[in-house]
């Protein structure tokens, strides 16, 4: 009988038992987070979305998408295009508070939260609602890579009107993300998981395995009411559950 091989364990971090000063970036993030939480009335609304049709489309075209664009097709650009489109019809979610005024931008500049060794940064995809999935995928990949390599230009971190944070990429079902000023809302996308759900059709109920995800919208309750948030989330949910993204892929599907 062969000798059992010991299981590998995570190595202890060299930071254990040490004290280190915050980096300049971490201090800025901390100050902005506290300022946002103390100057806004922040609330989070969560919906559950069946993305099975998106998952099926993604599985069907991901090999061709990679060959054509050079990028892996993830769920994130589907969430991005659904959110950007919904902002056009629900502009209060894309709005900015300026003193006693509410400013409605004429474009949807989508900040994408990127996890780096230096801290969380959010480079901006400008005019995101004008892009297809191939365009969004390319910009997300480019911005994420250059953010992690510290090669962004300063203006690429400015001008966002709404933020998308993909906490599901790290295994979270959902969280309650913080809105950073001057924006008024942020959408957190959880991990897509297969789960048994009850389906109803013509008064017949059945249990089926579906691909499900939680979407969490945090927003500034000073200008965005719960009904506004619910309408925005319902629009995003309907777009994703319909799954009609073939014409939005930006590639020819054989």
Backbone as CSV, one residue per row, in Angstrom:
resi,resn,N_x,N_y,N_z,CA_x,CA_y,CA_z,C_x,C_y,C_z
1,UNK,0.852,-1.189,0.000,0.000,0.000,0.000,0.890,1.242,0.000
2,UNK,0.661,2.167,-0.940,1.522,3.338,-1.046,1.262,4.300,0.099
3,UNK,2.336,5.020,0.451,2.236,5.982,1.534,1.404,7.186,1.075
4,UNK,0.495,7.631,1.911,-0.359,8.757,1.531,0.460,10.034,1.433
5,UNK,0.079,10.859,0.478,0.770,12.131,0.270,0.062,13.202,1.090
6,UNK,0.807,13.948,1.927,0.147,14.981,2.728,-0.496,16.051,1.848
7,UNK,-1.636,16.528,2.264,-2.321,17.580,1.510,-1.563,18.891,1.653
8,UNK,-1.535,19.636,0.562,-0.906,20.950,0.610,-1.803,21.917,1.369
9,UNK,-1.180,22.767,2.138,-1.925,23.789,2.860,-1.406,25.162,2.440
10,UNK,-2.260,26.166,2.605,-1.829,27.516,2.276,-0.679,27.935,3.180
11,UNK,0.341,28.512,2.563,1.466,29.000,3.341,1.046,30.238,4.138
12,UNK,1.495,30.340,5.395,1.167,31.545,6.177,1.715,32.797,5.501
13,UNK,0.958,33.864,5.546,1.394,35.119,4.942,2.521,35.743,5.749
14,UNK,3.514,36.319,5.073,4.590,37.002,5.806,4.106,38.250,6.527
15,UNK,2.873,38.688,6.257,2.332,39.861,6.946,1.870,39.551,8.367
16,UNK,1.719,38.278,8.687,1.267,37.915,10.042,2.220,38.483,11.088
17,UNK,1.650,39.172,12.085,2.457,39.686,13.180,3.214,40.961,12.868
18,UNK,2.873,41.627,11.746,3.590,42.845,11.369,2.656,44.052,11.402
19,UNK,3.238,45.221,11.332,2.489,46.473,11.212,3.062,47.253,10.042
20,UNK,2.210,47.620,9.097,2.689,48.351,7.919,1.794,49.573,7.714
21,UNK,2.356,50.661,7.204,1.529,51.844,6.936,0.652,51.616,5.718
22,UNK,-0.515,52.273,5.699,-1.361,52.222,4.516,-0.624,52.860,3.345
23,UNK,-0.833,52.304,2.155,-0.313,52.950,0.961,-1.124,54.209,0.689
24,UNK,-0.597,55.080,-0.147,-1.316,56.297,-0.490,-2.661,55.959,-1.131
25,UNK,-2.660,54.954,-2.037,-3.904,54.569,-2.692,-4.910,54.048,-1.688
26,UNK,-4.451,53.217,-0.727,-5.364,52.681,0.273,-5.943,53.791,1.133
27,UNK,-5.153,54.806,1.455,-5.671,55.940,2.240,-6.742,56.688,1.461
28,UNK,-6.502,56.881,0.158,-7.489,57.585,-0.673,-8.787,56.783,-0.749
29,UNK,-8.676,55.463,-0.970,-9.868,54.611,-1.042,-10.642,54.663,0.277
30,UNK,-9.908,54.596,1.395,-10.546,54.628,2.713,-11.282,55.945,2.933
31,UNK,-10.633,57.063,2.581,-11.253,58.367,2.776,-12.497,58.526,1.906
32,UNK,-12.418,58.051,0.652,-13.568,58.168,-0.251,-14.721,57.283,0.213
33,UNK,-14.392,56.089,0.720,-15.439,55.180,1.188,-16.186,55.771,2.377
34,UNK,-15.438,56.313,3.329,-16.066,56.912,4.510,-16.880,58.140,4.109
35,UNK,-16.329,58.968,3.206,-17.056,60.157,2.758,-18.363,59.776,2.073
36,UNK,-18.321,58.728,1.247,-19.533,58.299,0.551,-20.574,57.758,1.523
37,UNK,-20.128,56.958,2.485,-21.077,56.358,3.423,-21.693,57.385,4.363
38,UNK,-20.960,58.457,4.666,-21.480,59.443,5.616,-22.259,60.569,4.947
39,UNK,-22.142,60.702,3.623,-22.835,61.801,2.942,-24.004,61.329,2.083
40,UNK,-24.175,60.008,1.949,-25.281,59.440,1.183,-26.159,58.587,2.083
41,UNK,-27.428,58.464,1.686,-28.328,57.505,2.329,-28.320,56.240,1.469
42,UNK,-27.363,55.346,1.730,-27.154,54.202,0.852,-28.045,53.019,1.234
43,UNK,-28.661,52.436,0.212,-29.547,51.278,0.349,-29.157,50.265,-0.722
44,UNK,-29.403,48.973,-0.462,-29.111,47.943,-1.463,-30.353,47.103,-1.711
45,UNK,-30.675,46.897,-2.992,-31.762,46.012,-3.405,-31.166,44.848,-4.187
46,UNK,-31.715,43.650,-4.001,-31.168,42.437,-4.618,-32.270,41.700,-5.365
47,UNK,-31.939,41.231,-6.581,-32.847,40.358,-7.322,-32.102,39.092,-7.727
48,UNK,-32.862,38.025,-7.929,-32.314,36.761,-8.418,-32.681,36.618,-9.890
49,UNK,-31.703,36.261,-10.710,-31.908,36.229,-12.159,-31.534,34.855,-12.703
50,UNK,-32.387,34.339,-13.580,-32.125,33.077,-14.270,-31.374,33.393,-15.563
51,UNK,-30.084,33.083,-15.588,-29.261,33.383,-16.771,-28.961,32.110,-17.574
52,UNK,-29.870,31.150,-17.529,-29.648,29.886,-18.237,-29.512,30.096,-19.744
53,UNK,-30.338,30.968,-20.315,-30.250,31.207,-21.760,-28.935,31.871,-22.130
54,UNK,-28.471,32.790,-21.289,-27.158,33.391,-21.519,-26.069,32.326,-21.426
55,UNK,-26.177,31.448,-20.429,-25.184,30.388,-20.254,-25.147,29.455,-21.461
56,UNK,-26.315,29.112,-21.992,-26.370,28.237,-23.169,-25.754,28.922,-24.387
57,UNK,-26.077,30.203,-24.590,-25.496,30.944,-25.710,-23.989,31.045,-25.552
58,UNK,-23.546,31.356,-24.370,-22.101,31.469,-24.116,-21.389,30.159,-24.413
59,UNK,-21.945,29.044,-23.954,-21.324,27.733,-24.220,-21.281,27.441,-25.712
60,UNK,-22.303,27.885,-26.429,-22.389,27.576,-27.856,-21.398,28.382,-28.693
61,UNK,-21.113,29.626,-28.275,-20.311,30.511,-29.133,-18.929,30.831,-28.570
62,UNK,-18.599,30.368,-27.367,-17.364,30.844,-26.743,-16.106,30.439,-27.514
63,UNK,-16.115,29.279,-28.152,-14.941,28.879,-28.926,-14.761,29.781,-30.140
64,UNK,-15.855,30.053,-30.858,-15.797,30.953,-32.014,-15.468,32.378,-31.584
65,UNK,-15.999,32.789,-30.455,-15.729,34.135,-29.944,-14.235,34.293,-29.652
66,UNK,-13.628,33.286,-29.045,-12.198,33.333,-28.740,-11.370,33.379,-30.017
67,UNK,-11.748,32.563,-31.000,-11.009,32.559,-32.273,-11.124,33.906,-32.986
68,UNK,-12.296,34.506,-32.926,-12.532,35.742,-33.667,-11.945,36.963,-32.973
69,UNK,-12.112,37.043,-31.663,-11.724,38.258,-30.933,-10.414,38.126,-30.163
70,UNK,-10.023,36.880,-29.870,-8.839,36.681,-29.044,-9.110,36.810,-27.555
71,UNK,-10.391,36.939,-27.184,-10.761,37.100,-25.777,-11.737,36.003,-25.345
72,UNK,-11.606,35.569,-24.093,-12.555,34.624,-23.523,-13.877,35.332,-23.285
73,UNK,-14.965,34.615,-23.537,-16.303,35.174,-23.329,-16.785,34.796,-21.932
74,UNK,-16.904,35.787,-21.068,-17.390,35.578,-19.715,-18.819,36.104,-19.593
75,UNK,-19.386,35.999,-18.402,-20.721,36.551,-18.170,-20.689,38.074,-18.027
76,UNK,-19.541,38.638,-17.664,-19.477,40.058,-17.332,-19.958,40.973,-18.452
77,UNK,-19.539,40.791,-19.723,-20.048,41.705,-20.756,-21.557,41.607,-20.980
78,UNK,-22.157,40.459,-20.692,-23.616,40.351,-20.771,-24.269,41.220,-19.691
79,UNK,-23.705,41.162,-18.474,-24.215,42.027,-17.409,-23.993,43.495,-17.765
80,UNK,-22.847,43.787,-18.364,-22.509,45.177,-18.696,-23.465,45.750,-19.739
81,UNK,-23.748,44.986,-20.803,-24.614,45.514,-21.857,-26.051,45.644,-21.358
82,UNK,-26.498,44.711,-20.523,-27.854,44.806,-19.975,-27.985,46.023,-19.057
83,UNK,-26.955,46.264,-18.241,-26.993,47.408,-17.334,-26.916,48.722,-18.099
84,UNK,-26.011,48.800,-19.090,-25.844,50.043,-19.851,-27.126,50.397,-20.603
85,UNK,-27.770,49.404,-21.206,-29.035,49.655,-21.897,-30.113,50.135,-20.922
86,UNK,-30.165,49.511,-19.749,-31.183,49.879,-18.761,-30.979,51.293,-18.238
87,UNK,-29.722,51.746,-18.185,-29.460,53.114,-17.736,-30.074,54.136,-18.675
88,UNK,-30.165,53.803,-19.956,-30.749,54.734,-20.922,-32.239,54.961,-20.661
89,UNK,-32.921,53.927,-20.193,-34.358,54.046,-19.946,-34.675,54.378,-18.488
90,UNK,-33.671,54.276,-17.618,-33.839,54.637,-16.199,-32.714,55.594,-15.814
91,UNK,-32.716,56.820,-16.355,-31.576,57.724,-16.182,-31.332,58.168,-14.751
92,UNK,-32.309,58.033,-13.859,-32.084,58.415,-12.464,-30.990,57.550,-11.841
93,UNK,-30.836,56.303,-12.298,-29.800,55.419,-11.762,-28.417,55.884,-12.224
94,UNK,-28.381,56.631,-13.321,-27.137,57.129,-13.908,-26.869,58.581,-13.515
95,UNK,-27.701,59.127,-12.630,-27.653,60.554,-12.318,-26.597,60.882,-11.267
96,UNK,-26.312,62.174,-11.150,-25.311,62.691,-10.212,-25.935,63.836,-9.428
97,UNK,-25.679,63.886,-8.128,-26.156,64.987,-7.290,-25.136,66.113,-7.331
98,UNK,-25.601,67.315,-7.649,-24.743,68.505,-7.666,-25.424,69.576,-6.825
99,UNK,-25.084,69.612,-5.543,-25.759,70.536,-4.623,-27.211,70.176,-4.483
100,UNK,-28.093,71.100,-4.874,-29.532,70.837,-4.831,-30.069,70.408,-6.192
101,UNK,-29.177,70.159,-7.140,-29.583,69.765,-8.488,-29.300,68.288,-8.737
102,UNK,-30.084,67.698,-9.616,-29.838,66.336,-10.104,-29.417,66.442,-11.562
103,UNK,-28.212,65.985,-11.856,-27.660,66.070,-13.205,-27.842,64.719,-13.894
104,UNK,-28.444,64.739,-15.089,-28.646,63.530,-15.876,-27.656,63.528,-17.052
105,UNK,-26.575,62.758,-16.972,-25.605,62.728,-18.071,-26.243,62.220,-19.363
106,UNK,-25.681,62.658,-20.494,-26.212,62.242,-21.797,-25.479,61.026,-22.341
107,UNK,-24.740,60.346,-21.477,-24.031,59.130,-21.888,-23.903,58.201,-20.693
108,UNK,-23.599,56.945,-20.976,-23.461,55.925,-19.937,-21.992,55.502,-19.885
109,UNK,-21.248,56.097,-18.966,-19.826,55.788,-18.796,-19.685,54.786,-17.657
110,UNK,-19.362,53.565,-18.013,-19.404,52.451,-17.066,-18.043,52.224,-16.409
111,UNK,-17.977,52.461,-15.100,-16.766,52.140,-14.337,-16.761,50.648,-14.030
112,UNK,-15.621,49.991,-14.258,-15.487,48.560,-14.003,-14.510,48.361,-12.852
113,UNK,-14.980,47.833,-11.731,-14.117,47.633,-10.571,-13.090,46.544,-10.865
114,UNK,-11.813,46.858,-10.623,-10.709,45.932,-10.882,-9.922,45.729,-9.596
115,UNK,-9.773,44.486,-9.194,-9.012,44.132,-7.999,-7.524,44.094,-8.348
116,UNK,-6.717,44.902,-7.674,-5.275,44.916,-7.908,-4.545,44.735,-6.586
117,UNK,-3.249,44.479,-6.663,-2.446,44.343,-5.445,-2.378,45.660,-4.682
118,UNK,-2.583,46.777,-5.388,-2.509,48.093,-4.747,-3.839,48.521,-4.151
119,UNK,-4.929,47.864,-4.541,-6.253,48.235,-4.066,-7.246,48.210,-5.208
120,UNK,-8.487,48.552,-4.894,-9.563,48.509,-5.881,-9.577,49.797,-6.706
121,UNK,-9.535,49.627,-8.029,-9.610,50.755,-8.956,-10.739,50.509,-9.949
122,UNK,-11.257,51.584,-10.536,-12.411,51.445,-11.431,-12.206,52.263,-12.696
123,UNK,-11.481,51.729,-13.684,-11.346,52.418,-14.966,-12.687,52.489,-15.690
124,UNK,-12.794,53.415,-16.637,-14.087,53.761,-17.221,-14.179,53.346,-18.681
125,UNK,-15.283,52.674,-19.020,-15.655,52.419,-20.418,-16.635,53.514,-20.831
126,UNK,-16.219,54.369,-21.735,-17.051,55.501,-22.127,-18.072,55.086,-23.186
127,UNK,-19.275,55.662,-23.067,-20.359,55.362,-24.002,-20.609,53.854,-24.100
128,UNK,-20.693,53.216,-22.952,-20.803,51.756,-22.906,-22.053,51.244,-23.612
129,UNK,-23.132,52.019,-23.590,-24.380,51.561,-24.212,-24.286,51.505,-25.726
130,UNK,-23.250,52.103,-26.300,-23.074,52.070,-27.757,-22.263,50.862,-28.222
131,UNK,-21.735,50.063,-27.292,-20.843,48.962,-27.632,-21.584,47.632,-27.655
132,UNK,-21.094,46.704,-28.493,-21.613,45.339,-28.463,-20.777,44.521,-27.491
133,UNK,-21.085,43.235,-27.395,-20.408,42.392,-26.412,-18.929,42.224,-26.738
134,UNK,-18.580,42.120,-28.023,-17.173,42.028,-28.398,-16.431,43.294,-27.999
135,UNK,-17.044,44.453,-28.226,-16.422,45.718,-27.859,-16.263,45.865,-26.361
136,UNK,-17.288,45.495,-25.608,-17.207,45.558,-24.150,-16.149,44.601,-23.615
137,UNK,-16.113,43.377,-24.178,-15.126,42.397,-23.736,-13.710,42.907,-23.959
138,UNK,-13.454,43.491,-25.136,-12.121,43.992,-25.454,-11.729,45.120,-24.505
139,UNK,-12.653,46.033,-24.246,-12.323,47.153,-23.360,-12.141,46.698,-21.919
140,UNK,-12.980,45.772,-21.458,-12.827,45.257,-20.094,-11.470,44.585,-19.934
141,UNK,-11.082,43.750,-20.899,-9.807,43.048,-20.826,-8.632,44.015,-20.856
142,UNK,-8.696,44.998,-21.758,-7.614,45.976,-21.879,-7.471,46.816,-20.616
143,UNK,-8.582,47.343,-20.128,-8.526,48.191,-18.946,-8.083,47.414,-17.718
144,UNK,-8.563,46.182,-17.560,-8.180,45.369,-16.404,-6.682,45.076,-16.420
145,UNK,-6.151,44.709,-17.590,-4.726,44.402,-17.685,-3.875,45.631,-17.389
146,UNK,-4.221,46.762,-17.996,-3.418,47.963,-17.783,-3.587,48.515,-16.366
147,UNK,-4.753,48.293,-15.752,-4.938,48.701,-14.358,-4.009,47.915,-13.448
148,UNK,-3.959,46.604,-13.650,-3.108,45.764,-12.800,-1.625,46.026,-13.034
149,UNK,-1.270,46.495,-14.227,0.133,46.810,-14.530,0.475,48.274,-14.270
150,UNK,-0.481,49.011,-13.704,-0.279,50.426,-13.372,0.068,51.242,-14.613
151,UNK,-0.645,50.985,-15.714,-0.370,51.672,-16.966,-1.553,52.507,-17.465
152,UNK,-2.478,52.816,-16.566,-3.618,53.647,-16.951,-3.227,55.114,-17.003
153,UNK,-3.887,55.855,-17.873,-3.787,57.310,-17.851,-4.765,57.838,-16.793
154,UNK,-4.435,58.942,-16.117,-5.326,59.453,-15.053,-6.762,59.663,-15.504
155,UNK,-6.963,60.145,-16.755,-8.331,60.420,-17.188,-9.142,59.158,-17.417
156,UNK,-8.490,57.984,-17.453,-9.217,56.736,-17.641,-9.893,56.274,-16.354
157,UNK,-9.591,56.927,-15.240,-10.238,56.623,-13.967,-11.310,57.653,-13.611
158,UNK,-11.506,58.628,-14.485,-12.442,59.717,-14.197,-13.604,59.684,-15.176
159,UNK,-14.716,60.283,-14.758,-15.847,60.461,-15.652,-16.865,59.345,-15.658
160,UNK,-16.726,58.348,-14.781,-17.713,57.279,-14.722,-19.037,57.780,-14.170
161,UNK,-20.133,57.249,-14.695,-21.465,57.635,-14.215,-22.163,56.501,-13.460
162,UNK,-21.636,55.292,-13.560,-22.251,54.112,-12.928,-21.164,53.043,-12.855
163,UNK,-21.186,52.225,-11.798,-20.133,51.221,-11.614,-20.698,49.811,-11.629
164,UNK,-19.915,48.905,-12.215,-20.215,47.474,-12.211,-19.079,46.762,-11.498
165,UNK,-19.396,45.981,-10.462,-18.381,45.240,-9.733,-18.742,43.759,-9.732
166,UNK,-17.813,42.940,-10.195,-18.073,41.514,-10.385,-17.497,40.712,-9.220
167,UNK,-18.161,40.793,-8.060,-17.669,40.064,-6.894,-17.849,38.555,-7.055
168,UNK,-18.707,38.144,-7.977,-18.881,36.719,-8.229,-17.625,36.056,-8.752
169,UNK,-16.716,36.824,-9.361,-15.474,36.242,-9.871,-14.593,35.717,-8.754
170,UNK,-14.852,36.151,-7.534,-14.106,35.669,-6.365,-14.940,34.720,-5.517
171,UNK,-16.102,34.298,-6.049,-16.888,33.274,-5.374,-17.998,33.772,-4.477
172,UNK,-18.244,35.097,-4.442,-19.308,35.637,-3.597,-20.661,35.475,-4.273
173,UNK,-21.669,35.053,-3.506,-23.026,34.969,-4.047,-23.577,36.369,-4.318
174,UNK,-23.399,37.286,-3.385,-23.697,38.704,-3.594,-23.105,39.472,-2.418
175,UNK,-22.993,40.792,-2.589,-22.575,41.643,-1.486,-23.366,42.937,-1.557
176,UNK,-23.034,43.887,-0.693,-23.695,45.192,-0.708,-22.626,46.233,-1.013
177,UNK,-22.333,46.452,-2.296,-21.226,47.345,-2.663,-21.501,48.793,-2.267
178,UNK,-20.416,49.539,-2.043,-20.502,50.947,-1.658,-20.510,51.824,-2.906
179,UNK,-21.410,52.781,-2.928,-21.453,53.771,-4.008,-20.382,54.826,-3.744
180,UNK,-19.536,55.089,-4.732,-18.518,56.123,-4.589,-18.962,57.378,-5.326
181,UNK,-18.927,58.501,-4.619,-19.297,59.770,-5.223,-18.355,60.118,-6.384
182,UNK,-18.833,60.834,-7.384,-20.145,61.489,-7.478,-21.250,60.603,-8.043
183,UNK,-20.975,59.315,-8.265,-22.008,58.433,-8.805,-23.108,58.200,-7.768
184,UNK,-24.236,57.694,-8.258,-25.378,57.462,-7.379,-25.757,55.998,-7.242
185,UNK,-25.092,55.111,-8.003,-25.455,53.691,-7.923,-24.302,52.813,-8.391
186,UNK,-24.314,51.577,-7.917,-23.329,50.566,-8.300,-24.033,49.216,-8.326
187,UNK,-23.733,48.411,-9.337,-24.349,47.088,-9.469,-23.302,46.017,-9.207
188,UNK,-23.586,45.152,-8.233,-22.713,44.020,-7.933,-23.283,42.747,-8.532
189,UNK,-22.455,42.010,-9.284,-22.895,40.756,-9.901,-22.279,39.584,-9.150
190,UNK,-23.119,38.685,-8.676,-22.630,37.552,-7.905,-22.176,36.400,-8.786
191,UNK,-21.822,35.303,-8.144,-21.366,34.109,-8.848,-22.552,33.398,-9.505
192,UNK,-22.376,32.992,-10.750,-23.398,32.210,-11.444,-23.296,30.763,-10.977
193,UNK,-24.380,30.234,-10.427,-24.375,28.876,-9.896,-25.566,28.105,-10.452
194,UNK,-25.382,26.799,-10.641,-26.480,25.936,-11.055,-27.242,25.486,-9.820
195,UNK,-28.575,25.658,-9.889,-29.387,25.362,-8.717,-30.734,24.810,-9.160
196,UNK,-31.305,23.957,-8.343,-32.639,23.424,-8.614,-33.679,24.485,-8.253
197,UNK,-34.519,24.836,-9.222,-35.554,25.841,-8.999,-36.895,25.291,-9.467
198,UNK,-37.959,25.875,-8.951,-39.306,25.464,-9.338,-39.751,26.295,-10.536
199,UNK,-40.178,25.606,-11.606,-40.694,26.273,-12.790,-42.182,25.979,-12.930
200,UNK,-42.916,26.984,-13.408,-44.352,26.808,-13.609,-44.688,27.074,-15.066
201,UNK,-45.455,26.162,-15.667,-45.913,26.321,-17.049,-47.287,25.675,-17.175
202,UNK,-48.265,26.496,-17.554,-49.640,26.023,-17.719,-50.130,25.288,-16.471
203,UNK,-49.896,25.925,-15.332,-50.343,25.418,-14.020,-49.669,24.116,-13.618
204,UNK,-48.591,23.748,-14.300,-47.835,22.559,-13.925,-46.481,23.004,-13.378
205,UNK,-46.154,22.546,-12.187,-44.888,22.912,-11.573,-43.901,21.760,-11.688
206,UNK,-42.638,22.130,-11.943,-41.586,21.129,-12.067,-40.288,21.706,-11.519
207,UNK,-39.408,20.821,-11.101,-38.086,21.245,-10.615,-37.081,21.066,-11.740
208,UNK,-36.320,22.129,-12.012,-35.327,22.089,-13.085,-34.019,22.693,-12.593
209,UNK,-32.926,22.279,-13.194,-31.616,22.843,-12.880,-31.391,24.057,-13.773
210,UNK,-31.183,25.221,-13.157,-31.017,26.470,-13.892,-29.749,27.190,-13.428
211,UNK,-29.202,28.032,-14.287,-28.054,28.877,-13.935,-28.596,30.166,-13.341
212,UNK,-28.278,30.412,-12.082,-28.854,31.534,-11.351,-27.765,32.485,-10.856
213,UNK,-28.138,33.759,-10.712,-27.207,34.762,-10.203,-27.986,35.811,-9.422
214,UNK,-27.336,36.371,-8.403,-27.907,37.496,-7.668,-27.277,38.792,-8.182
215,UNK,-28.126,39.803,-8.407,-27.661,41.141,-8.759,-28.039,42.077,-7.619
216,UNK,-27.041,42.806,-7.101,-27.259,43.705,-5.968,-26.992,45.142,-6.391
217,UNK,-28.002,45.991,-6.307,-27.868,47.396,-6.664,-27.849,48.245,-5.397
218,UNK,-26.696,48.878,-5.125,-26.628,49.875,-4.048,-26.842,51.245,-4.661
219,UNK,-27.574,52.115,-3.963,-27.933,53.398,-4.553,-28.140,54.466,-3.490
220,UNK,-28.086,55.711,-3.943,-28.241,56.868,-3.080,-29.733,57.168,-2.931
221,UNK,-30.246,56.891,-1.738,-31.678,57.017,-1.509,-32.141,58.475,-1.466
222,UNK,-31.207,59.416,-1.499,-31.610,60.822,-1.544,-32.328,61.158,-2.847
223,UNK,-31.918,60.514,-3.943,-32.550,60.811,-5.239,-33.163,59.583,-5.897
224,UNK,-32.749,58.382,-5.462,-33.263,57.152,-6.066,-34.166,56.444,-5.054
225,UNK,-35.419,56.282,-5.394,-36.362,55.574,-4.524,-36.261,54.070,-4.757
226,UNK,-36.805,53.309,-3.810,-36.804,51.863,-3.955,-37.509,51.407,-5.220
227,UNK,-38.573,52.119,-5.596,-39.305,51.769,-6.811,-38.444,52.009,-8.050
228,UNK,-37.635,53.080,-8.037,-36.717,53.339,-9.149,-35.716,52.197,-9.288
229,UNK,-35.149,51.790,-8.159,-34.175,50.702,-8.170,-34.817,49.409,-8.651
230,UNK,-36.041,49.143,-8.189,-36.738,47.918,-8.584,-37.018,47.905,-10.082
231,UNK,-37.419,49.052,-10.637,-37.690,49.119,-12.075,-36.421,48.886,-12.888
232,UNK,-35.303,49.475,-12.453,-34.034,49.267,-13.150,-33.633,47.797,-13.103
233,UNK,-33.690,47.203,-11.914,-33.319,45.797,-11.779,-34.244,44.891,-12.582
234,UNK,-35.526,45.227,-12.635,-36.473,44.427,-13.418,-36.131,44.479,-14.903
235,UNK,-35.685,45.645,-15.382,-35.298,45.779,-16.785,-34.059,44.945,-17.090
236,UNK,-33.066,45.011,-16.204,-31.849,44.203,-16.383,-32.183,42.719,-16.322
237,UNK,-33.011,42.340,-15.365,-33.404,40.938,-15.202,-34.111,40.414,-16.447
238,UNK,-35.062,41.199,-16.976,-35.813,40.768,-18.157,-34.891,40.592,-19.359
239,UNK,-33.945,41.507,-19.528,-33.010,41.425,-20.660,-32.156,40.172,-20.560
240,UNK,-31.660,39.876,-19.370,-30.793,38.708,-19.190,-31.579,37.405,-19.311
241,UNK,-32.776,37.378,-18.755,-33.555,36.136,-18.801,-34.072,35.843,-20.203
242,UNK,-34.319,36.882,-20.985,-34.693,36.674,-22.374,-33.539,36.034,-23.147
243,UNK,-32.320,36.476,-22.848,-31.130,35.854,-23.429,-30.927,36.112,-24.913
244,UNK,-31.577,37.134,-25.472,-31.492,37.394,-26.919,-30.295,38.295,-27.219
245,UNK,-29.103,37.722,-27.154,-27.884,38.495,-27.349,-27.109,38.087,-28.610
246,UNK,-27.663,37.200,-29.415,-26.916,36.710,-30.584,-26.496,37.856,-31.499
247,UNK,-27.402,38.799,-31.746,-27.094,39.924,-32.632,-26.185,40.949,-31.970
248,UNK,-26.008,40.852,-30.641,-25.184,41.806,-29.915,-23.762,41.290,-29.670
249,UNK,-23.449,40.086,-30.150,-22.149,39.496,-29.859,-21.018,40.249,-30.541
250,UNK,-21.273,40.774,-31.731,-20.216,41.448,-32.476,-19.390,40.508,-33.315
251,UNK,-19.844,39.255,-33.462,-19.198,38.282,-34.331,-20.292,37.558,-35.116
252,UNK,-19.902,36.924,-36.194,-20.836,36.104,-36.948,-20.892,34.730,-36.318
253,UNK,-22.105,34.300,-35.980,-22.284,32.993,-35.362,-22.675,31.989,-36.431
254,UNK,-21.910,30.932,-36.526,-22.176,29.915,-37.554,-23.236,28.940,-37.083
